[in-house]
Tab-separated table of C-alpha atoms in Angstrom:
chain	number	residue	atom	x	y	z
A	1	LEU	CA	9.242	-29.715	-23.931
A	2	SER	CA	10.415	-30.518	-20.428
A	3	LEU	CA	10.362	-27.917	-17.679
A	4	SER	CA	12.179	-27.946	-14.367
A	5	SER	CA	10.197	-27.944	-11.118
A	6	HIS	CA	12.118	-24.903	-9.841
A	7	PHE	CA	9.409	-22.471	-10.824
A	8	LEU	CA	9.066	-20.303	-7.747
A	9	HIS	CA	10.863	-17.164	-8.822
A	10	ASN	CA	12.641	-15.735	-11.804
A	11	ARG	CA	15.860	-13.825	-11.447
A	12	VAL	CA	16.577	-10.574	-13.208
A	13	VAL	CA	19.667	-8.449	-13.549
A	14	ARG	CA	20.525	-6.243	-10.596
A	15	GLY	CA	22.806	-3.250	-10.385
A	16	LEU	CA	21.551	-1.711	-13.601
A	17	SER	CA	21.839	1.976	-14.288
A	18	SER	CA	18.085	2.472	-14.185
A	19	SER	CA	17.461	6.127	-13.386
A	20	THR	CA	14.917	7.411	-15.873
A	21	ALA	CA	14.353	11.143	-15.745
A	22	LEU	CA	12.404	10.880	-18.994
A	23	HIS	CA	9.784	8.566	-17.500
A	24	ALA	CA	7.319	8.676	-14.607
A	25	ILE	CA	6.341	5.632	-12.543
A	26	SER	CA	2.819	5.004	-11.256
A	27	ARG	CA	1.164	2.029	-9.584
A	28	SER	CA	-2.451	0.888	-9.581
A	29	ASN	CA	-4.399	-1.052	-6.970
A	30	ASP	CA	-4.210	-4.319	-8.910
A	31	GLY	CA	-0.409	-4.373	-8.834
A	32	THR	CA	0.137	-2.927	-12.294
A	33	VAL	CA	3.193	-0.704	-12.669
A	34	ILE	CA	3.242	1.843	-15.482
A	35	ILE	CA	6.392	3.617	-16.627
A	36	SER	CA	5.380	6.367	-19.027
A	37	PRO	CA	7.130	9.274	-20.770
A	38	GLN	CA	7.212	12.433	-18.674
A	39	ASP	CA	6.296	14.335	-21.829
A	40	GLU	CA	3.032	12.656	-22.835
A	41	ALA	CA	3.327	14.103	-26.330
A	42	GLN	CA	6.371	11.864	-26.870
A	43	HIS	CA	4.349	8.695	-26.300
A	44	SER	CA	4.038	6.863	-29.629
A	45	ALA	CA	4.360	3.190	-28.668
A	46	THR	CA	3.585	0.848	-25.760
A	47	VAL	CA	5.174	-2.352	-24.468
A	48	ILE	CA	3.137	-4.635	-22.194
A	49	LEU	CA	5.621	-6.768	-20.249
A	50	CYS	CA	4.534	-9.803	-18.206
A	51	HIS	CA	6.632	-11.177	-15.351
A	52	GLY	CA	7.374	-14.838	-14.647
A	53	LEU	CA	5.798	-17.324	-12.256
A	54	GLY	CA	6.011	-16.330	-8.591
A	55	ASP	CA	7.146	-12.798	-9.373
A	56	THR	CA	5.245	-9.484	-9.606
A	57	ALA	CA	5.451	-6.374	-11.742
A	58	ASN	CA	7.782	-4.830	-9.145
A	59	GLY	CA	10.419	-7.444	-9.978
A	60	TRP	CA	10.683	-6.006	-13.478
A	61	VAL	CA	10.758	-2.278	-12.710
A	62	GLU	CA	14.547	-2.019	-12.715
A	63	PRO	CA	15.163	-3.861	-16.016
A	64	THR	CA	12.296	-1.936	-17.598
A	65	GLN	CA	13.790	1.369	-16.506
A	66	TYR	CA	17.039	0.291	-18.154
A	67	LEU	CA	15.135	-0.299	-21.402
A	68	ALA	CA	13.111	2.886	-20.989
A	69	ASN	CA	16.288	4.955	-20.942
A	70	GLN	CA	16.923	3.796	-24.509
A	71	LEU	CA	13.327	4.226	-25.672
A	72	PRO	CA	11.995	7.580	-24.388
A	73	HIS	CA	8.901	7.410	-26.623
A	74	VAL	CA	7.654	4.118	-25.150
A	75	LYS	CA	5.126	3.588	-22.386
A	76	TRP	CA	5.611	0.396	-20.377
A	77	ILE	CA	2.733	-1.474	-18.738
A	78	LEU	CA	3.744	-4.158	-16.232
A	79	PRO	CA	0.705	-6.097	-14.969
A	80	THR	CA	0.859	-8.454	-11.982
A	81	ALA	CA	-0.610	-11.944	-12.309
A	82	PRO	CA	-3.382	-13.089	-9.958
A	83	THR	CA	-2.331	-15.148	-6.950
A	84	GLN	CA	-3.572	-18.705	-7.365
A	85	PRO	CA	-2.559	-22.289	-6.520
A	86	VAL	CA	0.007	-23.884	-8.832
A	87	THR	CA	-0.335	-27.660	-9.076
A	88	LEU	CA	3.307	-28.290	-9.946
A	89	ASN	CA	4.413	-26.523	-6.764
A	90	GLY	CA	2.216	-28.640	-4.494
A	91	GLY	CA	-0.765	-26.328	-4.733
A	92	MET	CA	1.162	-23.413	-3.263
A	93	SER	CA	-0.458	-20.063	-4.067
A	94	MET	CA	1.661	-17.528	-5.914
A	95	PRO	CA	1.339	-14.976	-8.710
A	96	SER	CA	0.703	-17.066	-11.802
A	97	TRP	CA	-0.756	-16.379	-15.240
A	98	TYR	CA	-2.086	-19.960	-15.449
A	99	ASP	CA	-1.768	-23.300	-13.687
A	100	ILE	CA	1.119	-25.641	-14.463
A	101	VAL	CA	0.263	-29.266	-13.717
A	102	GLY	CA	3.329	-31.157	-14.904
A	103	LEU	CA	6.663	-31.134	-16.650
A	104	ASP	CA	5.846	-33.052	-19.810
A	105	SER	CA	4.674	-31.562	-23.094
A	106	ARG	CA	1.197	-33.068	-22.669
A	107	SER	CA	0.715	-31.217	-19.388
A	108	SER	CA	1.542	-27.910	-21.054
A	109	GLU	CA	-1.566	-28.308	-23.216
A	110	PHE	CA	-3.911	-27.614	-20.288
A	111	CYS	CA	-2.761	-24.257	-18.860
A	112	ASN	CA	-5.956	-23.577	-16.912
A	113	GLY	CA	-6.289	-19.833	-16.455
A	114	LEU	CA	-4.487	-18.934	-19.678
A	115	ASP	CA	-7.687	-17.741	-21.345
A	116	GLU	CA	-8.487	-15.390	-18.461
A	117	SER	CA	-4.958	-13.971	-18.507
A	118	MET	CA	-5.152	-13.445	-22.260
A	119	GLU	CA	-8.369	-11.488	-21.783
A	120	ARG	CA	-6.624	-9.244	-19.302
A	121	ILE	CA	-3.720	-8.592	-21.666
A	122	LEU	CA	-6.130	-7.977	-24.541
A	123	SER	CA	-7.950	-5.434	-22.399
A	124	LEU	CA	-4.681	-3.550	-21.892
A	125	VAL	CA	-4.026	-3.640	-25.635
A	126	GLU	CA	-7.485	-2.297	-26.442
A	127	ASP	CA	-7.091	0.458	-23.849
A	128	GLU	CA	-3.989	1.657	-25.685
A	129	VAL	CA	-5.772	1.538	-29.037
A	130	SER	CA	-8.848	3.386	-27.795
A	131	GLY	CA	-6.958	5.852	-25.614
A	132	ASN	CA	-8.598	4.693	-22.378
A	133	ASP	CA	-6.789	4.815	-19.047
A	134	SER	CA	-4.998	1.503	-18.383
A	135	SER	CA	-5.064	2.005	-14.612
A	136	THR	CA	-6.808	3.860	-11.845
A	137	THR	CA	-4.537	6.901	-12.000
A	138	ALA	CA	-5.150	9.667	-14.483
A	139	THR	CA	-1.426	10.205	-15.116
A	140	THR	CA	-1.229	6.899	-17.001
A	141	ALA	CA	-3.905	7.698	-19.564
A	142	CYS	CA	-3.000	7.038	-23.179
A	143	VAL	CA	-3.129	10.590	-24.530
A	144	ASN	CA	-2.206	9.383	-28.015
A	145	PRO	CA	-4.369	6.431	-29.109
A	146	LEU	CA	-2.181	3.860	-30.845
A	147	ASP	CA	-2.458	1.547	-33.802
A	148	TYR	CA	-1.960	-2.147	-32.978
A	149	SER	CA	1.309	-2.011	-34.908
A	150	ARG	CA	2.678	0.356	-32.248
A	151	ILE	CA	2.161	-2.151	-29.433
A	152	VAL	CA	4.533	-4.951	-28.388
A	153	LEU	CA	3.822	-7.831	-26.018
A	154	ALA	CA	6.802	-9.040	-24.000
A	155	GLY	CA	7.434	-11.347	-21.090
A	156	PHE	CA	9.818	-13.492	-19.093
A	157	SER	CA	9.365	-17.260	-18.609
A	158	GLN	CA	5.636	-17.905	-18.033
A	159	GLY	CA	5.007	-14.264	-18.927
A	160	GLY	CA	6.848	-14.775	-22.199
A	161	ALA	CA	4.660	-17.791	-22.922
A	162	LEU	CA	1.583	-15.648	-22.298
A	163	ALA	CA	2.888	-12.876	-24.571
A	164	LEU	CA	3.673	-15.278	-27.421
A	165	TYR	CA	0.381	-17.143	-27.298
A	166	THR	CA	-1.726	-14.012	-26.913
A	167	GLY	CA	0.054	-11.996	-29.563
A	168	MET	CA	-0.156	-14.676	-32.243
A	169	THR	CA	-3.557	-16.300	-31.624
A	170	GLN	CA	-5.882	-13.520	-30.515
A	171	SER	CA	-8.013	-11.122	-32.555
A	172	ARG	CA	-8.877	-7.459	-32.315
A	173	LYS	CA	-11.959	-6.410	-30.391
A	174	GLN	CA	-15.188	-7.344	-32.176
A	175	SER	CA	-13.207	-8.587	-35.155
A	176	THR	CA	-11.842	-11.802	-36.654
A	177	VAL	CA	-8.640	-10.053	-37.684
A	178	GLY	CA	-5.524	-10.909	-35.705
A	179	LEU	CA	-3.885	-8.281	-33.528
A	180	GLY	CA	-1.100	-7.549	-36.010
A	181	LEU	CA	1.163	-6.196	-33.285
A	182	GLY	CA	4.421	-4.371	-33.778
A	183	GLY	CA	6.232	-7.340	-32.277
A	184	ILE	CA	6.553	-9.955	-29.537
A	185	THR	CA	9.513	-10.446	-27.207
A	186	VAL	CA	9.977	-13.719	-25.327
A	187	MET	CA	12.684	-14.026	-22.672
A	188	SER	CA	13.384	-17.533	-21.323
A	189	GLY	CA	9.879	-18.563	-22.351
A	190	TYR	CA	8.119	-21.176	-24.445
A	191	LEU	CA	5.010	-21.814	-26.492
A	192	PRO	CA	2.141	-23.178	-24.343
A	193	ARG	CA	-0.716	-25.219	-25.797
A	194	SER	CA	1.473	-26.021	-28.762
A	195	LYS	CA	-0.965	-28.507	-30.322
A	196	ALA	CA	-3.885	-26.075	-30.156
A	197	PHE	CA	-1.764	-23.135	-31.296
A	198	ALA	CA	-3.121	-21.409	-34.403
A	199	ILE	CA	-1.978	-18.095	-35.851
A	200	ALA	CA	-4.737	-15.533	-36.275
A	201	THR	CA	-5.199	-14.134	-39.774
A	202	GLY	CA	-3.353	-10.837	-39.924
A	203	SER	CA	-0.664	-11.756	-37.396
A	204	GLU	CA	1.453	-13.940	-39.686
A	205	LYS	CA	4.131	-11.284	-40.176
A	206	THR	CA	4.429	-10.251	-36.534
A	207	PRO	CA	8.174	-10.115	-35.743
A	208	ILE	CA	9.216	-12.244	-32.763
A	209	LEU	CA	12.426	-12.060	-30.735
A	210	HIS	CA	13.070	-15.067	-28.483
A	211	CYS	CA	16.006	-14.672	-26.062
A	212	HIS	CA	17.211	-17.635	-23.997
A	213	GLY	CA	20.119	-18.565	-21.736
A	214	GLU	CA	22.075	-21.633	-22.811
A	215	GLN	CA	22.426	-22.767	-19.175
A	216	ASP	CA	18.722	-22.433	-18.351
A	217	PHE	CA	17.693	-25.514	-16.372
A	218	VAL	CA	14.212	-24.183	-15.560
A	219	VAL	CA	13.005	-23.698	-19.125
A	220	PRO	CA	15.717	-25.420	-21.213
A	221	VAL	CA	17.101	-23.519	-24.184
A	222	GLN	CA	15.596	-26.147	-26.485
A	223	ALA	CA	12.234	-24.490	-25.782
A	224	ALA	CA	13.277	-21.587	-27.996
A	225	ALA	CA	13.998	-23.845	-30.978
A	226	LEU	CA	10.817	-25.878	-30.451
A	227	SER	CA	8.687	-22.749	-30.201
A	228	LYS	CA	10.215	-21.317	-33.361
A	229	GLU	CA	9.751	-24.626	-35.179
A	230	ARG	CA	6.049	-24.764	-34.306
A	231	VAL	CA	5.370	-21.171	-35.355
A	232	LEU	CA	7.279	-21.483	-38.618
A	233	SER	CA	5.619	-24.793	-39.483
A	234	LEU	CA	2.224	-23.091	-39.336
A	235	LEU	CA	3.447	-20.161	-41.392
A	236	LYS	CA	4.737	-22.600	-44.002
A	237	GLU	CA	1.399	-24.417	-44.126
A	238	THR	CA	-0.418	-21.176	-44.886
A	239	SER	CA	2.326	-19.816	-47.165
A	240	SER	CA	2.454	-16.658	-45.068
A	241	GLY	CA	5.147	-14.891	-43.118
A	242	ASN	CA	8.787	-15.940	-43.432
A	243	GLU	CA	11.453	-17.783	-41.483
A	244	ASN	CA	13.112	-14.515	-40.528
A	245	SER	CA	10.040	-13.382	-38.595
A	246	TYR	CA	11.045	-15.543	-35.586
A	247	GLU	CA	14.528	-14.684	-34.351
A	248	VAL	CA	16.211	-16.705	-31.599
A	249	LYS	CA	19.163	-15.335	-29.652
A	250	THR	CA	20.953	-17.493	-27.073
A	251	TYR	CA	23.445	-16.443	-24.404
A	252	ALA	CA	26.373	-18.583	-23.286
A	253	GLY	CA	26.561	-19.144	-19.532
A	254	LEU	CA	23.175	-17.534	-18.842
A	255	ASP	CA	20.739	-19.436	-16.634
A	256	HIS	CA	17.045	-18.666	-16.019
A	257	SER	CA	17.644	-14.949	-15.718
A	258	VAL	CA	18.284	-11.855	-17.806
A	259	ALA	CA	21.629	-10.403	-18.840
A	260	ILE	CA	22.488	-6.869	-19.902
A	261	ASP	CA	23.518	-8.120	-23.359
A	262	GLU	CA	20.041	-9.619	-23.663
A	263	LEU	CA	18.330	-6.404	-22.593
A	264	ASN	CA	20.390	-4.519	-25.163
A	265	ASP	CA	19.230	-6.964	-27.840
A	266	VAL	CA	15.631	-6.416	-26.716
A	267	ALA	CA	16.127	-2.651	-26.914
A	268	ALA	CA	17.556	-2.946	-30.433
A	269	PHE	CA	14.595	-5.085	-31.504
A	270	LEU	CA	12.123	-2.570	-30.091
A	271	LYS	CA	13.873	0.344	-31.795
A	272	ARG	CA	13.402	-1.512	-35.072
A	273	VAL	CA	9.762	-2.574	-34.713
A	274	ILE	CA	8.416	0.491	-32.866
A	275	PRO	CA	10.777	3.341	-33.748
A	276	PRO	CA	10.022	6.854	-32.490
A	277	ILE	CA	7.633	8.962	-34.529
A	278	PRO	CA	8.492	12.660	-34.885
A	279	ILE	CA	5.937	14.739	-33.010
A	280	THR	CA	5.391	16.938	-36.038
A	281	THR	CA	4.159	13.982	-38.135
A	282	GLN	CA	2.438	11.874	-35.510
A	283	THR	CA	-1.309	11.529	-36.047
A	284	ASP	CA	-4.164	9.710	-34.440
A	285	ASN	CA	-3.967	6.488	-36.419
A	286	ALA	CA	-6.212	4.358	-34.261
A	287	PRO	CA	-8.562	2.234	-36.348
């Protein structure tokens, strides 16, 4: 997998109709943005969405609001990566989930800092399962503790790589069982540490949606096919999961950015994997 050196910033769709009367926005001191249902009783699922290299959570507020309008029962957690030097960009410091040292596939096996970022994402997941507050503001508390199957990890570019690797390889707290999430959404991303990648027991059937622009010269569209190939090869080896669990959608003319058609596909995927639960039947199903 070859990556372009133009890593500084991602680009997301502007001019969206993003007003969201059904959701409230709060921000924590560490840069996390949380968009949660105004009616806390409606909250029955959570999406943790990670931005790309050089960006922050604020860069994804508008697209997330667009999605939130279609999913009023979903709480959205947008963490911001720590600012750290990135080797590929001459050691320049920027928000980054892990270091990128080179463009070749061998370099993508290092990803120093990936483990720490995974721990942070796992902490957010466990907060949703336990019902703990995911930020410093009381308004963002998870009133309804969730099952892992009601949580989706998502991300763009480097954030998508983090979501994919975390969601498929990591285990539940104090357990050897995989997360078994409701789903994973990758936008213009790729699979890091491909050689070391191993699917945790219990996560084999996690549905994955991988969206990618066909004119992406930062993370070439071939990354989607290579990532799918690696995941499916492991599923085949263990005779678990199926080839339909990893869906790739490509978009003609789209570069390293996000299109409305893509966001609509993401919304449709989320409606399928974490549909709303009627309030009258919703129960505390946390393990």
